[in-house]
Amino acid sequence: MFGNKKQPPIKSLIAQGTRIDGNVLFHDGLRVDGDVVGDIRASDEQPSILVISELASVTGQIHADHVIINGSVKGPVHAFELLELQPKARIEGDVSYKALEMHQGATIAGQLKPTAGGAEDKPTLKLAANNG
């Protein structure tokens, strides 16, 4: 998805020192430096990017196309395209992704589940026919 197109711009920020109790719906890009207690969900209408910085803490579900985490997340993470886990990422919950990039030091306490869409991109295997 992001291979041929440039990434959407980050237009919104939840700054350090800010705490949101409730669900967050965003368009394009969102950077979280503060605390969110609730689900964070990207709009389905266009590509999205979500950055959880090393200062941030999220307790709730995350749904976005491209997710970059370097902070703390307690809850399931759903990256519909790419999930990047940077060295200080701490996740307590199941993680689903199409593509995964995980740096040394990142931790996940949960299951890793590649999405089914990734399997369709692989070439099909064919057995060679026996001659004779």
CSV table of N, CA, C and O in Angstrom, one decimal:
chain,number,residue,atom,x,y,z
A,1,MET,N,0.8,-1.2,0.0
A,1,MET,CA,0.0,0.0,0.0
A,1,MET,C,0.9,1.3,0.0
A,1,MET,O,0.6,2.2,-0.7
A,2,PHE,N,1.9,1.3,0.9
A,2,PHE,CA,2.7,2.5,0.9
A,2,PHE,C,3.9,2.4,0.0
A,2,PHE,O,4.7,3.3,-0.1
A,3,GLY,N,4.1,1.3,-0.7
A,3,GLY,CA,5.2,1.1,-1.5
A,3,GLY,C,5.2,2.1,-2.7
A,3,GLY,O,6.3,2.7,-3.0
A,4,ASN,N,4.1,2.4,-3.3
A,4,ASN,CA,4.0,3.3,-4.5
A,4,ASN,C,3.6,4.7,-4.1
A,4,ASN,O,3.7,5.6,-4.9
A,5,LYS,N,2.9,4.8,-3.0
A,5,LYS,CA,2.4,6.1,-2.6
A,5,LYS,C,3.2,6.7,-1.4
A,5,LYS,O,3.7,5.9,-0.6
A,6,LYS,N,3.2,8.0,-1.3
A,6,LYS,CA,3.8,8.5,-0.1
A,6,LYS,C,2.8,8.4,1.1
A,6,LYS,O,1.6,8.3,0.9
A,7,GLN,N,3.3,8.4,2.3
A,7,GLN,CA,2.5,8.2,3.5
A,7,GLN,C,1.6,9.4,3.7
A,7,GLN,O,2.0,10.5,3.4
A,8,PRO,N,0.5,9.1,4.3
A,8,PRO,CA,-0.4,10.3,4.7
A,8,PRO,C,0.3,11.2,5.7
A,8,PRO,O,1.1,10.7,6.5
A,9,PRO,N,0.0,12.5,5.7
A,9,PRO,CA,0.6,13.4,6.6
A,9,PRO,C,0.0,13.2,8.0
A,9,PRO,O,-1.1,12.8,8.2
A,10,ILE,N,0.9,13.4,9.0
A,10,ILE,CA,0.4,13.4,10.4
A,10,ILE,C,-0.1,14.8,10.7
A,10,ILE,O,0.6,15.8,10.8
A,11,LYS,N,-1.5,14.8,10.9
A,11,LYS,CA,-2.2,16.1,11.1
A,11,LYS,C,-2.6,16.4,12.5
A,11,LYS,O,-3.0,17.5,12.8
A,12,SER,N,-2.6,15.3,13.3
A,12,SER,CA,-3.1,15.5,14.7
A,12,SER,C,-2.0,15.0,15.7
A,12,SER,O,-1.2,14.1,15.4
A,13,LEU,N,-2.1,15.6,16.9
A,13,LEU,CA,-1.1,15.2,18.0
A,13,LEU,C,-1.9,15.2,19.3
A,13,LEU,O,-2.6,16.1,19.6
A,14,ILE,N,-1.6,14.1,20.0
A,14,ILE,CA,-2.0,14.1,21.5
A,14,ILE,C,-0.8,14.3,22.2
A,14,ILE,O,0.1,13.3,22.3
A,15,ALA,N,-0.5,15.5,22.8
A,15,ALA,CA,0.7,15.9,23.3
A,15,ALA,C,1.0,15.2,24.7
A,15,ALA,O,0.1,14.8,25.4
A,16,GLN,N,2.3,15.2,25.0
A,16,GLN,CA,2.7,14.8,26.3
A,16,GLN,C,2.1,15.6,27.4
A,16,GLN,O,1.9,16.9,27.2
A,17,GLY,N,1.6,15.0,28.5
A,17,GLY,CA,0.9,15.7,29.5
A,17,GLY,C,-0.6,15.8,29.3
A,17,GLY,O,-1.4,16.2,30.1
A,18,THR,N,-1.1,15.2,28.1
A,18,THR,CA,-2.5,15.2,27.8
A,18,THR,C,-3.0,13.7,28.0
A,18,THR,O,-2.3,12.8,27.6
A,19,ARG,N,-4.2,13.6,28.6
A,19,ARG,CA,-4.8,12.3,28.8
A,19,ARG,C,-6.2,12.3,28.2
A,19,ARG,O,-7.0,13.2,28.6
A,20,ILE,N,-6.5,11.3,27.4
A,20,ILE,CA,-7.8,11.2,26.8
A,20,ILE,C,-8.5,10.0,27.3
A,20,ILE,O,-7.9,8.9,27.2
A,21,ASP,N,-9.7,10.1,27.9
A,21,ASP,CA,-10.5,9.0,28.4
A,21,ASP,C,-11.6,8.9,27.4
A,21,ASP,O,-12.6,9.7,27.5
A,22,GLY,N,-11.5,7.9,26.5
A,22,GLY,CA,-12.6,7.8,25.5
A,22,GLY,C,-11.9,7.3,24.2
A,22,GLY,O,-10.7,7.3,24.0
A,23,ASN,N,-12.8,7.0,23.2
A,23,ASN,CA,-12.3,6.5,21.9
A,23,ASN,C,-11.8,7.6,21.0
A,23,ASN,O,-12.4,8.7,21.1
A,24,VAL,N,-10.8,7.4,20.2
A,24,VAL,CA,-10.3,8.4,19.3
A,24,VAL,C,-10.5,7.9,17.8
A,24,VAL,O,-10.0,6.8,17.5
A,25,LEU,N,-11.1,8.7,17.0
A,25,LEU,CA,-11.2,8.4,15.5
A,25,LEU,C,-10.4,9.5,14.8
A,25,LEU,O,-10.6,10.6,15.0
A,26,PHE,N,-9.5,9.0,13.9
A,26,PHE,CA,-8.7,10.0,13.2
A,26,PHE,C,-8.6,9.7,11.7
A,26,PHE,O,-8.9,8.6,11.2
A,27,HIS,N,-8.3,10.8,10.9
A,27,HIS,CA,-8.1,10.7,9.5
A,27,HIS,C,-6.6,10.9,9.2
A,27,HIS,O,-5.9,11.7,10.0
A,28,ASP,N,-6.0,10.4,8.1
A,28,ASP,CA,-4.6,10.6,7.7
A,28,ASP,C,-3.7,10.1,8.8
A,28,ASP,O,-3.5,8.9,8.9
A,29,GLY,N,-3.1,11.0,9.6
A,29,GLY,CA,-2.1,10.5,10.5
A,29,GLY,C,-2.3,11.1,11.9
A,29,GLY,O,-2.8,12.2,12.1
A,30,LEU,N,-1.9,10.4,12.9
A,30,LEU,CA,-2.0,10.8,14.3
A,30,LEU,C,-0.7,10.4,15.1
A,30,LEU,O,-0.2,9.2,14.9
A,31,ARG,N,-0.2,11.3,15.9
A,31,ARG,CA,1.0,11.0,16.7
A,31,ARG,C,0.5,11.1,18.2
A,31,ARG,O,-0.2,12.1,18.5
A,32,VAL,N,0.8,10.1,19.0
A,32,VAL,CA,0.4,10.1,20.4
A,32,VAL,C,1.7,10.2,21.2
A,32,VAL,O,2.5,9.3,21.2
A,33,ASP,N,1.8,11.3,22.0
A,33,ASP,CA,2.9,11.4,23.0
A,33,ASP,C,2.3,11.4,24.4
A,33,ASP,O,3.1,11.3,25.4
A,34,GLY,N,1.0,11.5,24.6
A,34,GLY,CA,0.4,11.5,25.9
A,34,GLY,C,-0.2,10.1,26.2
A,34,GLY,O,0.3,9.1,25.7
A,35,ASP,N,-1.3,10.1,27.0
A,35,ASP,CA,-2.0,8.9,27.4
A,35,ASP,C,-3.4,8.8,26.8
A,35,ASP,O,-4.1,9.8,26.8
A,36,VAL,N,-3.8,7.7,26.3
A,36,VAL,CA,-5.1,7.4,25.8
A,36,VAL,C,-5.7,6.2,26.5
A,36,VAL,O,-5.0,5.1,26.5
A,37,VAL,N,-6.8,6.3,27.1
A,37,VAL,CA,-7.5,5.2,27.7
A,37,VAL,C,-8.8,5.1,26.9
A,37,VAL,O,-9.8,5.8,27.1
A,38,GLY,N,-8.8,4.2,25.9
A,38,GLY,CA,-9.8,4.0,25.0
A,38,GLY,C,-9.2,3.5,23.7
A,38,GLY,O,-8.0,3.4,23.5
A,39,ASP,N,-10.1,3.2,22.7
A,39,ASP,CA,-9.7,2.7,21.4
A,39,ASP,C,-9.2,3.8,20.5
A,39,ASP,O,-9.8,4.9,20.5
A,40,ILE,N,-8.2,3.5,19.7
A,40,ILE,CA,-7.7,4.5,18.7
A,40,ILE,C,-8.0,3.8,17.3
A,40,ILE,O,-7.5,2.7,17.1
A,41,ARG,N,-8.8,4.5,16.5
A,41,ARG,CA,-9.2,3.8,15.2
A,41,ARG,C,-9.0,4.9,14.1
A,41,ARG,O,-9.5,6.0,14.2
A,42,ALA,N,-8.4,4.4,13.0
A,42,ALA,CA,-8.3,5.3,11.8
A,42,ALA,C,-9.6,5.1,10.9
A,42,ALA,O,-10.2,4.1,10.9
A,43,SER,N,-9.9,6.2,10.2
A,43,SER,CA,-11.0,6.1,9.3
A,43,SER,C,-10.7,5.1,8.2
A,43,SER,O,-9.5,5.0,7.7
A,44,ASP,N,-11.7,4.4,7.7
A,44,ASP,CA,-11.5,3.4,6.6
A,44,ASP,C,-11.4,4.1,5.2
A,44,ASP,O,-11.1,3.4,4.3
A,45,GLU,N,-11.7,5.4,5.2
A,45,GLU,CA,-11.9,6.0,3.9
A,45,GLU,C,-10.5,6.3,3.1
A,45,GLU,O,-10.6,6.4,1.9
A,46,GLN,N,-9.4,6.3,3.8
A,46,GLN,CA,-8.1,6.6,3.2
A,46,GLN,C,-7.0,6.0,4.0
A,46,GLN,O,-7.2,5.6,5.1
A,47,PRO,N,-5.8,5.9,3.4
A,47,PRO,CA,-4.7,5.4,4.1
A,47,PRO,C,-4.4,6.1,5.4
A,47,PRO,O,-4.6,7.3,5.5
A,48,SER,N,-3.9,5.4,6.4
A,48,SER,CA,-3.6,6.1,7.7
A,48,SER,C,-2.3,5.6,8.3
A,48,SER,O,-1.8,4.6,8.0
A,49,ILE,N,-1.8,6.5,9.2
A,49,ILE,CA,-0.6,6.2,9.9
A,49,ILE,C,-0.8,6.6,11.3
A,49,ILE,O,-1.3,7.7,11.6
A,50,LEU,N,-0.3,5.8,12.3
A,50,LEU,CA,-0.4,6.1,13.7
A,50,LEU,C,0.9,5.9,14.3
A,50,LEU,O,1.6,4.8,14.1
A,51,VAL,N,1.4,6.9,15.1
A,51,VAL,CA,2.7,6.8,15.8
A,51,VAL,C,2.4,6.9,17.3
A,51,VAL,O,1.8,7.9,17.7
A,52,ILE,N,2.9,5.9,18.0
A,52,ILE,CA,2.8,5.9,19.4
A,52,ILE,C,4.3,6.1,19.9
A,52,ILE,O,5.1,5.1,19.8
A,53,SER,N,4.6,7.3,20.4
A,53,SER,CA,6.0,7.6,20.7
A,53,SER,C,6.4,6.9,22.0
A,53,SER,O,5.6,6.4,22.8
A,54,GLU,N,7.7,7.0,22.4
A,54,GLU,CA,8.2,6.3,23.6
A,54,GLU,C,7.6,7.0,24.8
A,54,GLU,O,7.7,6.4,25.9
A,55,LEU,N,7.1,8.2,24.7
A,55,LEU,CA,6.5,8.9,25.9
A,55,LEU,C,5.0,8.5,26.1
A,55,LEU,O,4.5,8.8,27.1
A,56,ALA,N,4.4,7.8,25.1
A,56,ALA,CA,3.0,7.5,25.1
A,56,ALA,C,2.6,6.2,25.8
A,56,ALA,O,3.4,5.3,25.9
A,57,SER,N,1.3,6.2,26.3
A,57,SER,CA,0.7,5.0,26.8
A,57,SER,C,-0.7,4.9,26.3
A,57,SER,O,-1.5,5.9,26.4
A,58,VAL,N,-1.1,3.7,25.8
A,58,VAL,CA,-2.4,3.5,25.2
A,58,VAL,C,-3.0,2.3,25.9
A,58,VAL,O,-2.3,1.2,26.0
A,59,THR,N,-4.2,2.4,26.5
A,59,THR,CA,-4.9,1.3,27.0
A,59,THR,C,-6.2,1.1,26.2
A,59,THR,O,-7.1,1.9,26.4
A,60,GLY,N,-6.2,0.2,25.3
A,60,GLY,CA,-7.3,0.0,24.4
A,60,GLY,C,-6.9,-0.6,23.1
A,60,GLY,O,-5.7,-0.9,22.9
A,61,GLN,N,-7.8,-0.8,22.2
A,61,GLN,CA,-7.5,-1.4,20.9
A,61,GLN,C,-7.0,-0.3,19.9
A,61,GLN,O,-7.3,0.9,20.0
A,62,ILE,N,-6.1,-0.8,19.0
A,62,ILE,CA,-5.6,0.1,18.0
A,62,ILE,C,-5.9,-0.5,16.6
A,62,ILE,O,-5.7,-1.7,16.4
A,63,HIS,N,-6.4,0.3,15.7
A,63,HIS,CA,-6.8,-0.1,14.3
A,63,HIS,C,-6.3,1.0,13.4
A,63,HIS,O,-6.8,2.1,13.4
A,64,ALA,N,-5.3,0.7,12.5
A,64,ALA,CA,-4.8,1.6,11.5
A,64,ALA,C,-4.0,0.9,10.5
A,64,ALA,O,-3.7,-0.3,10.7
A,65,ASP,N,-3.8,1.5,9.3
A,65,ASP,CA,-3.0,0.8,8.2
A,65,ASP,C,-1.6,0.6,8.6
A,65,ASP,O,-1.1,-0.4,8.5
A,66,HIS,N,-0.9,1.7,8.9
A,66,HIS,CA,0.5,1.7,9.3
A,66,HIS,C,0.6,2.2,10.7
A,66,HIS,O,0.2,3.3,11.1
A,67,VAL,N,1.2,1.3,11.6
A,67,VAL,CA,1.3,1.6,13.0
A,67,VAL,C,2.8,1.5,13.4
A,67,VAL,O,3.4,0.5,13.1
A,68,ILE,N,3.2,2.6,14.0
A,68,ILE,CA,4.6,2.6,14.5
A,68,ILE,C,4.5,2.8,16.0
A,68,ILE,O,3.9,3.7,16.5
A,69,ILE,N,5.1,1.9,16.8
A,69,ILE,CA,5.0,1.9,18.3
A,69,ILE,C,6.4,1.9,18.9
A,69,ILE,O,7.3,1.1,18.5
A,70,ASN,N,6.6,2.9,19.8
A,70,ASN,CA,7.8,2.9,20.6
A,70,ASN,C,7.5,3.2,22.0
A,70,ASN,O,8.4,3.5,22.8
A,71,GLY,N,6.2,3.1,22.4
A,71,GLY,CA,5.7,3.3,23.7
A,71,GLY,C,5.0,2.1,24.3
A,71,GLY,O,5.3,0.9,23.8
A,72,SER,N,4.1,2.3,25.2
A,72,SER,CA,3.4,1.2,25.8
A,72,SER,C,1.9,1.1,25.3
A,72,SER,O,1.2,2.1,25.3
A,73,VAL,N,1.5,-0.1,25.0
A,73,VAL,CA,0.2,-0.4,24.6
A,73,VAL,C,-0.4,-1.6,25.3
A,73,VAL,O,0.3,-2.7,25.4
A,74,LYS,N,-1.5,-1.4,26.0
A,74,LYS,CA,-2.2,-2.5,26.6
A,74,LYS,C,-3.5,-2.8,25.9
A,74,LYS,O,-4.5,-2.0,26.1
A,75,GLY,N,-3.5,-3.8,25.1
A,75,GLY,CA,-4.7,-4.1,24.2
A,75,GLY,C,-4.3,-4.6,22.9
A,75,GLY,O,-3.1,-4.5,22.5
A,76,PRO,N,-5.2,-5.1,22.1
A,76,PRO,CA,-4.9,-5.6,20.8
A,76,PRO,C,-4.5,-4.5,19.8
A,76,PRO,O,-5.0,-3.4,19.8
A,77,VAL,N,-3.5,-4.9,18.9
A,77,VAL,CA,-3.1,-4.0,17.8
A,77,VAL,C,-3.4,-4.6,16.5
A,77,VAL,O,-3.0,-5.7,16.2
A,78,HIS,N,-4.1,-3.8,15.6
A,78,HIS,CA,-4.4,-4.3,14.3
A,78,HIS,C,-3.8,-3.4,13.3
A,78,HIS,O,-4.3,-2.2,13.1
A,79,ALA,N,-2.7,-3.8,12.6
A,79,ALA,CA,-2.1,-3.0,11.6
A,79,ALA,C,-2.5,-3.6,10.2
A,79,ALA,O,-2.0,-4.7,9.9
A,80,PHE,N,-3.3,-3.0,9.4
A,80,PHE,CA,-3.8,-3.6,8.2
A,80,PHE,C,-2.8,-3.6,7.1
A,80,PHE,O,-2.9,-4.4,6.2
A,81,GLU,N,-1.7,-2.9,7.2
A,81,GLU,CA,-0.6,-2.9,6.3
A,81,GLU,C,0.7,-3.3,7.0
A,81,GLU,O,1.2,-4.4,7.0
A,82,LEU,N,1.3,-2.3,7.7
A,82,LEU,CA,2.7,-2.5,8.3
A,82,LEU,C,2.6,-2.1,9.7
A,82,LEU,O,2.1,-1.1,10.1
A,83,LEU,N,3.3,-3.0,10.5
A,83,LEU,CA,3.5,-2.7,12.0
A,83,LEU,C,5.0,-2.6,12.2
A,83,LEU,O,5.7,-3.5,11.9
A,84,GLU,N,5.4,-1.4,12.7
A,84,GLU,CA,6.8,-1.2,13.1
A,84,GLU,C,6.9,-1.1,14.6
A,84,GLU,O,6.3,-0.3,15.2
A,85,LEU,N,7.7,-2.0,15.2
A,85,LEU,CA,7.9,-2.0,16.6
A,85,LEU,C,9.3,-1.6,16.9
A,85,LEU,O,10.3,-2.3,16.6
A,86,GLN,N,9.5,-0.4,17.5
A,86,GLN,CA,10.8,0.2,17.7
A,86,GLN,C,11.3,-0.3,19.1
A,86,GLN,O,10.6,-1.0,19.8
A,87,PRO,N,12.6,0.0,19.4
A,87,PRO,CA,13.2,-0.7,20.5
A,87,PRO,C,12.5,-0.6,21.9
A,87,PRO,O,12.6,-1.5,22.7
A,88,LYS,N,11.8,0.5,22.1
A,88,LYS,CA,11.2,0.7,23.4
A,88,LYS,C,9.7,0.3,23.4
A,88,LYS,O,9.0,0.6,24.4
A,89,ALA,N,9.2,-0.4,22.4
A,89,ALA,CA,7.8,-0.8,22.3
A,89,ALA,C,7.5,-1.9,23.3
A,89,ALA,O,8.3,-2.8,23.5
A,90,ARG,N,6.4,-1.7,24.0
A,90,ARG,CA,5.9,-2.7,25.0
A,90,ARG,C,4.4,-2.9,24.7
A,90,ARG,O,3.6,-2.0,24.9
A,91,ILE,N,4.1,-4.1,24.3
A,91,ILE,CA,2.7,-4.4,23.9
A,91,ILE,C,2.2,-5.6,24.8
A,91,ILE,O,2.9,-6.6,24.9
A,92,GLU,N,1.1,-5.4,25.4
A,92,GLU,CA,0.4,-6.5,26.2
A,92,GLU,C,-0.9,-6.7,25.5
A,92,GLU,O,-1.9,-6.0,25.7
A,93,GLY,N,-1.0,-7.6,24.6
A,93,GLY,CA,-2.2,-7.9,23.8
A,93,GLY,C,-1.8,-8.6,22.5
A,93,GLY,O,-0.6,-8.6,22.1
A,94,ASP,N,-2.7,-9.1,21.8
A,94,ASP,CA,-2.5,-9.8,20.5
A,94,ASP,C,-2.3,-8.8,19.4
A,94,ASP,O,-2.8,-7.7,19.5
A,95,VAL,N,-1.5,-9.2,18.5
A,95,VAL,CA,-1.0,-8.3,17.4
A,95,VAL,C,-1.4,-8.9,16.1
A,95,VAL,O,-1.0,-10.1,15.8
A,96,SER,N,-2.1,-8.2,15.2
A,96,SER,CA,-2.3,-8.7,13.8
A,96,SER,C,-1.7,-7.7,12.8
A,96,SER,O,-1.7,-6.5,13.1
A,97,TYR,N,-1.2,-8.2,11.7
A,97,TYR,CA,-0.4,-7.3,10.8
A,97,TYR,C,-0.3,-8.0,9.4
A,97,TYR,O,-0.5,-9.2,9.3
A,98,LYS,N,-0.1,-7.2,8.4
A,98,LYS,CA,0.2,-7.7,7.1
A,98,LYS,C,1.7,-7.9,6.9
A,98,LYS,O,2.2,-8.9,6.4
A,99,ALA,N,2.5,-6.9,7.4
A,99,ALA,CA,3.9,-6.9,7.3
A,99,ALA,C,4.4,-6.4,8.7
A,99,ALA,O,3.8,-5.5,9.3
A,100,LEU,N,5.5,-7.0,9.2
A,100,LEU,CA,6.0,-6.7,10.5
A,100,LEU,C,7.5,-6.3,10.5
A,100,LEU,O,8.3,-7.0,9.9
A,101,GLU,N,7.8,-5.2,11.2
A,101,GLU,CA,9.2,-4.9,11.4
A,101,GLU,C,9.4,-4.7,12.9
A,101,GLU,O,8.8,-3.9,13.5
A,102,MET,N,10.3,-5.5,13.4
A,102,MET,CA,10.5,-5.5,14.9
A,102,MET,C,11.9,-5.3,15.2
A,102,MET,O,12.8,-6.1,14.8
A,103,HIS,N,12.2,-4.2,16.0
A,103,HIS,CA,13.6,-3.9,16.4
A,103,HIS,C,13.9,-4.7,17.7
A,103,HIS,O,13.1,-5.0,18.5
A,104,GLN,N,15.2,-4.9,17.9
A,104,GLN,CA,15.7,-5.5,19.1
A,104,GLN,C,15.3,-4.7,20.3
A,104,GLN,O,15.5,-3.5,20.3
A,105,GLY,N,14.8,-5.3,21.3
A,105,GLY,CA,14.4,-4.6,22.5
A,105,GLY,C,12.9,-4.5,22.6
A,105,GLY,O,12.3,-4.4,23.7
A,106,ALA,N,12.2,-4.5,21.5
A,106,ALA,CA,10.7,-4.5,21.6
A,106,ALA,C,10.1,-5.8,22.2
A,106,ALA,O,10.7,-6.8,22.0
A,107,THR,N,9.1,-5.7,23.0
A,107,THR,CA,8.5,-6.9,23.6
A,107,THR,C,7.0,-6.9,23.3
A,107,THR,O,6.3,-5.9,23.2
A,108,ILE,N,6.5,-8.2,23.1
A,108,ILE,CA,5.0,-8.4,23.0
A,108,ILE,C,4.6,-9.5,23.9
A,108,ILE,O,5.3,-10.6,23.9
A,109,ALA,N,3.6,-9.3,24.7
A,109,ALA,CA,3.0,-10.3,25.6
A,109,ALA,C,1.7,-10.6,25.0
A,109,ALA,O,0.7,-10.0,25.3
A,110,GLY,N,1.7,-11.5,24.0
A,110,GLY,CA,0.4,-11.8,23.3
A,110,GLY,C,0.8,-12.6,22.0
A,110,GLY,O,2.0,-13.0,21.8
A,111,GLN,N,-0.2,-12.9,21.2
A,111,GLN,CA,0.0,-13.7,20.0
A,111,GLN,C,0.3,-12.8,18.8
A,111,GLN,O,-0.3,-11.7,18.7
A,112,LEU,N,1.1,-13.2,17.9
A,112,LEU,CA,1.4,-12.6,16.6
A,112,LEU,C,0.5,-13.3,15.6
A,112,LEU,O,0.6,-14.5,15.4
A,113,LYS,N,-0.3,-12.5,14.9
A,113,LYS,CA,-1.2,-13.1,13.9
A,113,LYS,C,-1.1,-12.4,12.5
A,113,LYS,O,-1.6,-11.3,12.4
A,114,PRO,N,-0.4,-13.0,11.6
A,114,PRO,CA,-0.4,-12.3,10.2
A,114,PRO,C,-1.8,-12.4,9.6
A,114,PRO,O,-2.5,-13.4,9.8
A,115,THR,N,-2.2,-11.3,9.0
A,115,THR,CA,-3.5,-11.3,8.4
A,115,THR,C,-3.6,-12.2,7.2
A,115,THR,O,-2.6,-12.4,6.5
A,116,ALA,N,-4.8,-12.7,6.9
A,116,ALA,CA,-4.9,-13.6,5.8
A,116,ALA,C,-4.6,-13.0,4.4
A,116,ALA,O,-4.2,-13.7,3.5
A,117,GLY,N,-4.7,-11.7,4.3
A,117,GLY,CA,-4.3,-11.1,3.0
A,117,GLY,C,-2.9,-11.3,2.6
A,117,GLY,O,-2.6,-11.3,1.4
A,118,GLY,N,-2.0,-11.5,3.5
A,118,GLY,CA,-0.6,-11.7,3.2
A,118,GLY,C,-0.4,-13.0,2.4
A,118,GLY,O,0.5,-13.1,1.6
A,119,ALA,N,-1.2,-14.0,2.7
A,119,ALA,CA,-1.0,-15.3,2.1
A,119,ALA,C,-1.3,-15.3,0.6
A,119,ALA,O,-0.8,-16.0,-0.2
A,120,GLU,N,-2.3,-14.4,0.2
A,120,GLU,CA,-2.7,-14.3,-1.2
A,120,GLU,C,-1.6,-13.7,-2.1
A,120,GLU,O,-1.6,-13.9,-3.3
A,121,ASP,N,-0.6,-13.0,-1.5
A,121,ASP,CA,0.4,-12.4,-2.3
A,121,ASP,C,1.5,-13.3,-2.6
A,121,ASP,O,2.4,-13.1,-3.5
A,122,LYS,N,1.6,-14.5,-2.0
A,122,LYS,CA,2.6,-15.5,-2.2
A,122,LYS,C,2.3,-16.3,-3.5
A,122,LYS,O,1.1,-16.5,-3.8
A,123,PRO,N,3.3,-16.6,-4.3
A,123,PRO,CA,3.0,-17.4,-5.5
A,123,PRO,C,2.5,-18.8,-5.1
A,123,PRO,O,2.9,-19.4,-4.0
A,124,THR,N,1.7,-19.4,-5.9
A,124,THR,CA,1.2,-20.7,-5.6
A,124,THR,C,2.3,-21.7,-6.0
A,124,THR,O,3.0,-21.6,-6.9
A,125,LEU,N,2.3,-22.8,-5.2
A,125,LEU,CA,3.3,-23.9,-5.5
A,125,LEU,C,2.7,-25.0,-6.3
A,125,LEU,O,1.5,-25.4,-6.0
A,126,LYS,N,3.4,-25.4,-7.3
A,126,LYS,CA,2.9,-26.5,-8.2
A,126,LYS,C,3.9,-27.7,-8.1
A,126,LYS,O,5.1,-27.5,-8.2
A,127,LEU,N,3.3,-28.8,-8.0
A,127,LEU,CA,4.2,-30.0,-8.0
A,127,LEU,C,4.5,-30.4,-9.5
A,127,LEU,O,3.7,-30.3,-10.4
A,128,ALA,N,5.8,-30.8,-9.6
A,128,ALA,CA,6.2,-31.2,-11.0
A,128,ALA,C,5.6,-32.6,-11.3
A,128,ALA,O,5.5,-33.5,-10.5
A,129,ALA,N,5.1,-32.7,-12.5
A,129,ALA,CA,4.4,-34.0,-12.9
A,129,ALA,C,5.5,-35.0,-13.2
A,129,ALA,O,6.6,-34.7,-13.7
A,130,ASN,N,5.2,-36.3,-12.8
A,130,ASN,CA,6.1,-37.4,-13.1
A,130,ASN,C,6.1,-37.8,-14.6
A,130,ASN,O,5.0,-37.9,-15.1
A,131,ASN,N,7.2,-37.8,-15.2
A,131,ASN,CA,7.2,-38.2,-16.7
A,131,ASN,C,7.4,-39.8,-16.7
A,131,ASN,O,8.4,-40.3,-16.3
A,132,GLY,N,6.5,-40.4,-17.3
A,132,GLY,CA,6.7,-41.9,-17.4
A,132,GLY,C,5.5,-42.6,-17.2
A,132,GLY,O,5.0,-43.5,-16.9
